[in-house]
PDB file of C-alpha atoms in Angstrom:
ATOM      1  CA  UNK M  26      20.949  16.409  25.138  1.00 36.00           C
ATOM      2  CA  UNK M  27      19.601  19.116  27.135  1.00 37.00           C
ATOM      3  CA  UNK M  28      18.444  19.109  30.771  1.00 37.00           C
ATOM      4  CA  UNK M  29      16.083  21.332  32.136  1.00 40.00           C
ATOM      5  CA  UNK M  30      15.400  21.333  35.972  1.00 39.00           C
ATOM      6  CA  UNK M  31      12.038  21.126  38.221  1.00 42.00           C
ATOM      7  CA  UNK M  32      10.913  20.508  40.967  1.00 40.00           C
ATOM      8  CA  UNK M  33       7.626  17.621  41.666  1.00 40.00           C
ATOM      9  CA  UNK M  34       4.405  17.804  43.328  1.00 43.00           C
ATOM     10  CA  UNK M  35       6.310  15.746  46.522  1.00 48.00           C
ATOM     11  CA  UNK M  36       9.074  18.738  46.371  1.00 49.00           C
ATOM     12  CA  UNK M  37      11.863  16.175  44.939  1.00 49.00           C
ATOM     13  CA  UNK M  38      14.113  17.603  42.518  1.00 51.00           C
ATOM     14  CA  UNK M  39      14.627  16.009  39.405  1.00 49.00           C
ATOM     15  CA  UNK M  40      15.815  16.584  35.505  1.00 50.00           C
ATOM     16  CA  UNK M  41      14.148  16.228  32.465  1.00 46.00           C
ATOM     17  CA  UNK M  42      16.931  15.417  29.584  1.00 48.00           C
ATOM     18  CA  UNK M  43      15.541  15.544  25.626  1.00 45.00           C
ATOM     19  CA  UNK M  44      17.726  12.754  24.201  1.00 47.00           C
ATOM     20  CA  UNK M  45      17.460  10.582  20.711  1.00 47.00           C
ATOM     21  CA  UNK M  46      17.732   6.938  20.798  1.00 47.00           C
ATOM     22  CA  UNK M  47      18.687   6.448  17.060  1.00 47.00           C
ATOM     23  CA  UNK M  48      15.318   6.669  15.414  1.00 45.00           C
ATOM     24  CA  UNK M  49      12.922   8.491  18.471  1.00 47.00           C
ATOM     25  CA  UNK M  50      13.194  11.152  21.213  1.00 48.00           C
ATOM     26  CA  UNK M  51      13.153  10.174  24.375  1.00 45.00           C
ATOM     27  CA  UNK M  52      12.667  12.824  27.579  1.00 45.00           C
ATOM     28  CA  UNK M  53      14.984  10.797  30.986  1.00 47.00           C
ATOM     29  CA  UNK M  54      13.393  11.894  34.058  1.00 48.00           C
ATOM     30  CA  UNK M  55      15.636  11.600  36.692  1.00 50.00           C
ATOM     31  CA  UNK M  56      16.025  12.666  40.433  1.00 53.00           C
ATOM     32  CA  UNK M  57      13.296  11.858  43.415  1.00 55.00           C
ATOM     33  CA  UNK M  58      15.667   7.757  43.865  1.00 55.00           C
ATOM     34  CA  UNK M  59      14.027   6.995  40.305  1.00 56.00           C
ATOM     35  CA  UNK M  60      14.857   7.082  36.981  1.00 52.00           C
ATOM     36  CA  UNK M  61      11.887   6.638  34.269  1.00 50.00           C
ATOM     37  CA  UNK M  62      12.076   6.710  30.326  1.00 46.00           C
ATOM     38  CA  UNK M  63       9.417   8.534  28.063  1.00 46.00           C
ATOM     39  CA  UNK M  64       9.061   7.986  24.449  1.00 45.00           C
ATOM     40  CA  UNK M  65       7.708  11.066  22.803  1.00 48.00           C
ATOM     41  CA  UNK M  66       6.400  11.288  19.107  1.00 53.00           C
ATOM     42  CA  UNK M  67       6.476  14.373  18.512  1.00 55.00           C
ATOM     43  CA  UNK M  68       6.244  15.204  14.908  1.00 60.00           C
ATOM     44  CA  UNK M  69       4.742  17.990  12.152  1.00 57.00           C
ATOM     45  CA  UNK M  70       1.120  16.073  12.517  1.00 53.00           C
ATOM     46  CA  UNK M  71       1.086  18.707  15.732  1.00 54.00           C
ATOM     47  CA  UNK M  72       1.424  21.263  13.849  1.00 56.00           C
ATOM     48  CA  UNK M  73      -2.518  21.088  12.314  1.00 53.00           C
ATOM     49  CA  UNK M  74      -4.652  23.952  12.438  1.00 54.00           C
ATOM     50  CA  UNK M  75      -2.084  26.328  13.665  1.00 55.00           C
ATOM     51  CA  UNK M  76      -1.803  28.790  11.399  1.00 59.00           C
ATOM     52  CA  UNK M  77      -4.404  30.908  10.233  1.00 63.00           C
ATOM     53  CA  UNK M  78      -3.300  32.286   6.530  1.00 68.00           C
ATOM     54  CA  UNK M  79      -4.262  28.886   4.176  1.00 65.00           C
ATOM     55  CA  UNK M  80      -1.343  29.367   1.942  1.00 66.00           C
ATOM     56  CA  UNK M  81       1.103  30.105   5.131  1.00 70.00           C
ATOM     57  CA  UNK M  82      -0.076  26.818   6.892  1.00 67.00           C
ATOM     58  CA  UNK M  83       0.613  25.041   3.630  1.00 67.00           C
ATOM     59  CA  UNK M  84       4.081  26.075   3.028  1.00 69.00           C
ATOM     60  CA  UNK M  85       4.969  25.769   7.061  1.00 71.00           C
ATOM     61  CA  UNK M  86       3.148  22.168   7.053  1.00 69.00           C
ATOM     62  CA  UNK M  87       5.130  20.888   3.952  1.00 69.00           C
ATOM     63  CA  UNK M  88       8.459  23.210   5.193  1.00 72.00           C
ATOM     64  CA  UNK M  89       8.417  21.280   8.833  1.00 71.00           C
ATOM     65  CA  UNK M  90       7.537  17.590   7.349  1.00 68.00           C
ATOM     66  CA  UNK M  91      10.550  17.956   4.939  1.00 70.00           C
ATOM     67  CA  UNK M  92      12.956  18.930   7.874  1.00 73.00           C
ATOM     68  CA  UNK M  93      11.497  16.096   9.552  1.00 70.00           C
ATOM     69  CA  UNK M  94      12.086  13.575   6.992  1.00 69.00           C
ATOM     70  CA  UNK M  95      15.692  14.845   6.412  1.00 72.00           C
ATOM     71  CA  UNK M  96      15.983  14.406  10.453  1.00 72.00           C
ATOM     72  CA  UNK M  97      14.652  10.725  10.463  1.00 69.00           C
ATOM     73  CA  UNK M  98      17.489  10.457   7.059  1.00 69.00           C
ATOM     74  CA  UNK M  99      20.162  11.489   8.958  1.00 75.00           C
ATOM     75  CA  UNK M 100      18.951   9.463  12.092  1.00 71.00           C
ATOM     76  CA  UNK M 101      18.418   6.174   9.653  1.00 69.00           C
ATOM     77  CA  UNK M 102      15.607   5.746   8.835  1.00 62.00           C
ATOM     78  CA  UNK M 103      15.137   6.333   5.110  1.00 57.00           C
ATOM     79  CA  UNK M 104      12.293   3.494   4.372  1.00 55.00           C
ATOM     80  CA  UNK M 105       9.597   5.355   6.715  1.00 53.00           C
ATOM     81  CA  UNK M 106       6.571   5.829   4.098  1.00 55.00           C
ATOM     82  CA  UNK M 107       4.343   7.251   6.893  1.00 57.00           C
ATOM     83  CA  UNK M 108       5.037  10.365   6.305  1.00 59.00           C
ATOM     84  CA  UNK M 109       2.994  10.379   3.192  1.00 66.00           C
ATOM     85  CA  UNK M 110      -0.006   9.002   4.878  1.00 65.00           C
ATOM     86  CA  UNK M 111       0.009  11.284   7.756  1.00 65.00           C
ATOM     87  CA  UNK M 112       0.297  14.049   5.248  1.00 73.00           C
ATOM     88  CA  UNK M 113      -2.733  12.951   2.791  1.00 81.00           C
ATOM     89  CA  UNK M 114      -4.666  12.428   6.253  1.00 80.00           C
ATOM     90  CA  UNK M 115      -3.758  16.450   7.220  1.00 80.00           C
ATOM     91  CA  UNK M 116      -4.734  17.565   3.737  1.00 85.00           C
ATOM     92  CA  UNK M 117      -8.170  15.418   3.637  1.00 88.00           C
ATOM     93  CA  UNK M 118      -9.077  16.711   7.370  1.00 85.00           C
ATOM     94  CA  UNK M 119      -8.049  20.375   5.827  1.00 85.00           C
ATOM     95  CA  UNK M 120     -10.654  19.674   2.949  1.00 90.00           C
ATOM     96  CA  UNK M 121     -13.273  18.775   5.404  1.00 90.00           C
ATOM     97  CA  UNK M 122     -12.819  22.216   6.776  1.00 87.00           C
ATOM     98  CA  UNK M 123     -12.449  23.542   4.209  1.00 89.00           C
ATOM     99  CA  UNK M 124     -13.924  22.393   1.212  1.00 92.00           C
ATOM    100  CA  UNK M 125     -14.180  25.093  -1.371  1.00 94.00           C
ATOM    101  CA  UNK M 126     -10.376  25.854  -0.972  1.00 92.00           C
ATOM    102  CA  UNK M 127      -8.705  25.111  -4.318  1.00 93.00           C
ATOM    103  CA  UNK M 128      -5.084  24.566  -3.344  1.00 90.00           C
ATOM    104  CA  UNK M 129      -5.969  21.684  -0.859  1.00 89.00           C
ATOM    105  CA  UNK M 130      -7.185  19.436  -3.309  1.00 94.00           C
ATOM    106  CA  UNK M 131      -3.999  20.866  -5.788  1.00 92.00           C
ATOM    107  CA  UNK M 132      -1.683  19.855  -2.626  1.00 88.00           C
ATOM    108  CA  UNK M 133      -3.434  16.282  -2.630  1.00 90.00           C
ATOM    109  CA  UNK M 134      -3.065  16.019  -6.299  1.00 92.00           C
ATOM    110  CA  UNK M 135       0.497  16.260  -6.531  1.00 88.00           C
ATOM    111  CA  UNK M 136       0.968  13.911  -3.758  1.00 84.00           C
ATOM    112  CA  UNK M 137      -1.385  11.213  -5.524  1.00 87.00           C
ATOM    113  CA  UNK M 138       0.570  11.935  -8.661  1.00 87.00           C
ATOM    114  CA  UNK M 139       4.261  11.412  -6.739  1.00 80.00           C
ATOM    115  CA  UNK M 140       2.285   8.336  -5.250  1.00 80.00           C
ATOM    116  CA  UNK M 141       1.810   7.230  -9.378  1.00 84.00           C
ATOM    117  CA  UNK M 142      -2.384   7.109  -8.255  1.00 89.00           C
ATOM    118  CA  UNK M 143      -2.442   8.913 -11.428  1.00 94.00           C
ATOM    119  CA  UNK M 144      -6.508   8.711 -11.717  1.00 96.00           C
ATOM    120  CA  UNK M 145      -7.342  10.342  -8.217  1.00 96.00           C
ATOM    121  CA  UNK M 146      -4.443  12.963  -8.698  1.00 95.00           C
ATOM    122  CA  UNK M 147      -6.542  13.491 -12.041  1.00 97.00           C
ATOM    123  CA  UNK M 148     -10.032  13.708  -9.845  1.00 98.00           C
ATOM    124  CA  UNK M 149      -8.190  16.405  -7.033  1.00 97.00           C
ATOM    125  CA  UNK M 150      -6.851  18.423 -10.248  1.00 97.00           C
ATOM    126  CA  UNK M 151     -10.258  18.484 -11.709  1.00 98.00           C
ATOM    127  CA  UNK M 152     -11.855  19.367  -8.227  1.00 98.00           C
ATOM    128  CA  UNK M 153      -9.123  22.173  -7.618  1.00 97.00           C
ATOM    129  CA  UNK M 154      -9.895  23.602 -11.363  1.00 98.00           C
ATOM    130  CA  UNK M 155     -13.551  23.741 -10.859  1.00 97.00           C
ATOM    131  CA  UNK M 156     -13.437  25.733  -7.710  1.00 97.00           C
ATOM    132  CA  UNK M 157     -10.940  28.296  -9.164  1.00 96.00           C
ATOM    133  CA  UNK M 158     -10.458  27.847 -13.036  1.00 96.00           C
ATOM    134  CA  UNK M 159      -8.080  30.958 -12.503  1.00 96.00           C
ATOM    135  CA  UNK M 160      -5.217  29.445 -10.907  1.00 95.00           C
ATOM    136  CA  UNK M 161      -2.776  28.153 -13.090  1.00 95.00           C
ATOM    137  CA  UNK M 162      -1.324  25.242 -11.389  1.00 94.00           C
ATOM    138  CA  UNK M 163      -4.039  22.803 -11.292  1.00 96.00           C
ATOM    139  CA  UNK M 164      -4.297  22.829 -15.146  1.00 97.00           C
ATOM    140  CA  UNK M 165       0.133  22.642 -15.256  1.00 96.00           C
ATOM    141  CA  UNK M 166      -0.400  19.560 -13.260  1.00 95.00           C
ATOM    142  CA  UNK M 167      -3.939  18.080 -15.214  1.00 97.00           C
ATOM    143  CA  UNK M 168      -1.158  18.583 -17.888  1.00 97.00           C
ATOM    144  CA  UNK M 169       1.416  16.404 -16.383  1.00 95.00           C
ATOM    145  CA  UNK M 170      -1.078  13.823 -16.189  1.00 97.00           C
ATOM    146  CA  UNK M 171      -2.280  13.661 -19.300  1.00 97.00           C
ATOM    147  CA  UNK M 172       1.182  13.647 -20.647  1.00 95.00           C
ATOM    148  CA  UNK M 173       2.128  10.070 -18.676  1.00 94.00           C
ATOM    149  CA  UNK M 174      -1.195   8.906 -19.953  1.00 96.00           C
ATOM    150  CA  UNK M 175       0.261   9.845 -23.623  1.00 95.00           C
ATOM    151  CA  UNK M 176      -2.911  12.152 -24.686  1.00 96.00           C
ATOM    152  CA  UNK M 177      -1.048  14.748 -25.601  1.00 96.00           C
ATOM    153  CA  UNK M 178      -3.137  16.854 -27.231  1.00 96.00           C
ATOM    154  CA  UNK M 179      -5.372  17.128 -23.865  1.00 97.00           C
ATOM    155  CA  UNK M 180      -1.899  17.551 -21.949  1.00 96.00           C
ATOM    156  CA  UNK M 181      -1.371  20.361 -24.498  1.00 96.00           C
ATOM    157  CA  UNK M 182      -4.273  22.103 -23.451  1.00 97.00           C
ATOM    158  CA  UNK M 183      -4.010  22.252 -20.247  1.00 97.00           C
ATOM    159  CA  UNK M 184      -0.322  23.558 -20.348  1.00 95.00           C
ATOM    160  CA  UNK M 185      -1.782  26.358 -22.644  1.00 96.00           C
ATOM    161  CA  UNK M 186      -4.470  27.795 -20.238  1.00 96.00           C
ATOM    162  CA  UNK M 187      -1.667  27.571 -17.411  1.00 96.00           C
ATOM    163  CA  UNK M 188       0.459  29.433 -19.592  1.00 94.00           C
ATOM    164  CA  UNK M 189      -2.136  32.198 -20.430  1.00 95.00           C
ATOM    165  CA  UNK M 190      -3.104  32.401 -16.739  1.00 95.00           C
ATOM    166  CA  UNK M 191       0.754  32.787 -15.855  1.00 93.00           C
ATOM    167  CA  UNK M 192       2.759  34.207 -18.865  1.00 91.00           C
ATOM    168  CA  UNK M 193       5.843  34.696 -16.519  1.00 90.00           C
ATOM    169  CA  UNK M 194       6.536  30.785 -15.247  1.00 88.00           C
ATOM    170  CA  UNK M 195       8.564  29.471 -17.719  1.00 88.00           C
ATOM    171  CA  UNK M 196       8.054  25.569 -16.964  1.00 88.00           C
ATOM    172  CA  UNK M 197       4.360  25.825 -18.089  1.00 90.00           C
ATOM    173  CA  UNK M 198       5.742  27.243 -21.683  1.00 89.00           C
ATOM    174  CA  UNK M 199       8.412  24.332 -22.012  1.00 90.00           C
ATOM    175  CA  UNK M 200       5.969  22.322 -21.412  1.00 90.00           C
ATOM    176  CA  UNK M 201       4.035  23.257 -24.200  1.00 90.00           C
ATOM    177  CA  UNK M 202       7.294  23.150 -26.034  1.00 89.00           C
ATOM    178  CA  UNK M 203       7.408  19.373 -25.123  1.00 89.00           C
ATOM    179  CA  UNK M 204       4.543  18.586 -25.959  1.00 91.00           C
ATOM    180  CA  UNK M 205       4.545  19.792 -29.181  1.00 89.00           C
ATOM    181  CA  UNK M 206       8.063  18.395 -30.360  1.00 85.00           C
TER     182      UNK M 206
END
């Protein structure tokens, strides 16, 4: 817990106190003859928008919603499947804003593909591809797709132009290994 005190608009003193209540934070407000209870969600949806750099905001976004899922794990929750939702909402507002930035719909691809929604993680792949064929990942991942849908010899193309756009990441090579054995 931590207390922090102030002072109210009627001059009584009183103490705001962060606590947890198993699952949510609470902030006690205390002093003034009263004593009042505030739920607060706070969580890494407040954290939209807030940094500037794309890639930056994407590894800070996914960085704080993992330390918040281990936090609601070790508070006991481990069945919450909001998370996912509230981060496919984030990603879809980001492509709104941004719609000609490849690694958004990459981002919303591998989530789809986690989520086994196999044909729209296919359709974000595609979309990240055709706004920058360069980048290897989005073909890795077409890849992975194609492999669970057993056409391997699209799944091997794919996991060839990755590896010819990145040589020096080994998993795209084993994957072409994999495929072809």
């Amino acid at each position: 817990m931590v207390g922090i005190g102030n002072e109210d608009r009627a001059g009584h003193d009183y103490t705001a106190t962060w606590c947890t209540g198993g699952k949510i934070g609470y902030v006690v407000l205390s002093g003034g003859g009263r004593v009042r209870y505030l739920r607060v969600g706070v969580g890494p949806w407040q954290l939209y928008g807030i940094e500037i750099n794309q890639y930056a905001h994407e590894l800070a976004q996914m960085t704080v919603w993992i330390g918040y899922l281990q936090w609601l794990r070790q508070h006991g929750t481990t069945t919450w499947k909001e998370p996912i939702l509230q981060a496919m909402s984030n990603i879809d507002k980001a492509i709104i804003r941004f719609p000609k930035e490849s690694s958004y719909y990459l981002l919303r691809g591998r989530i789809l593909n986690e989520m086994k929604r196999t044909d729209e993680a296919r359709e974000s792949f595609a979309k990240s591809i055709e706004l920058d064929p360069r980048k290897p990942e989005p073909h890795y991942f077409m890849g992975v797709v194609y492999q669970r849908w057993r056409q391997m010899d699209e799944a091997l193309l794919e996991y060839q132009k990755a590896a010819t756009l990145d040589p020096s990441k080994l998993h795209y090579v084993c994957a072409e290994v994999e495929v072809l054995t």
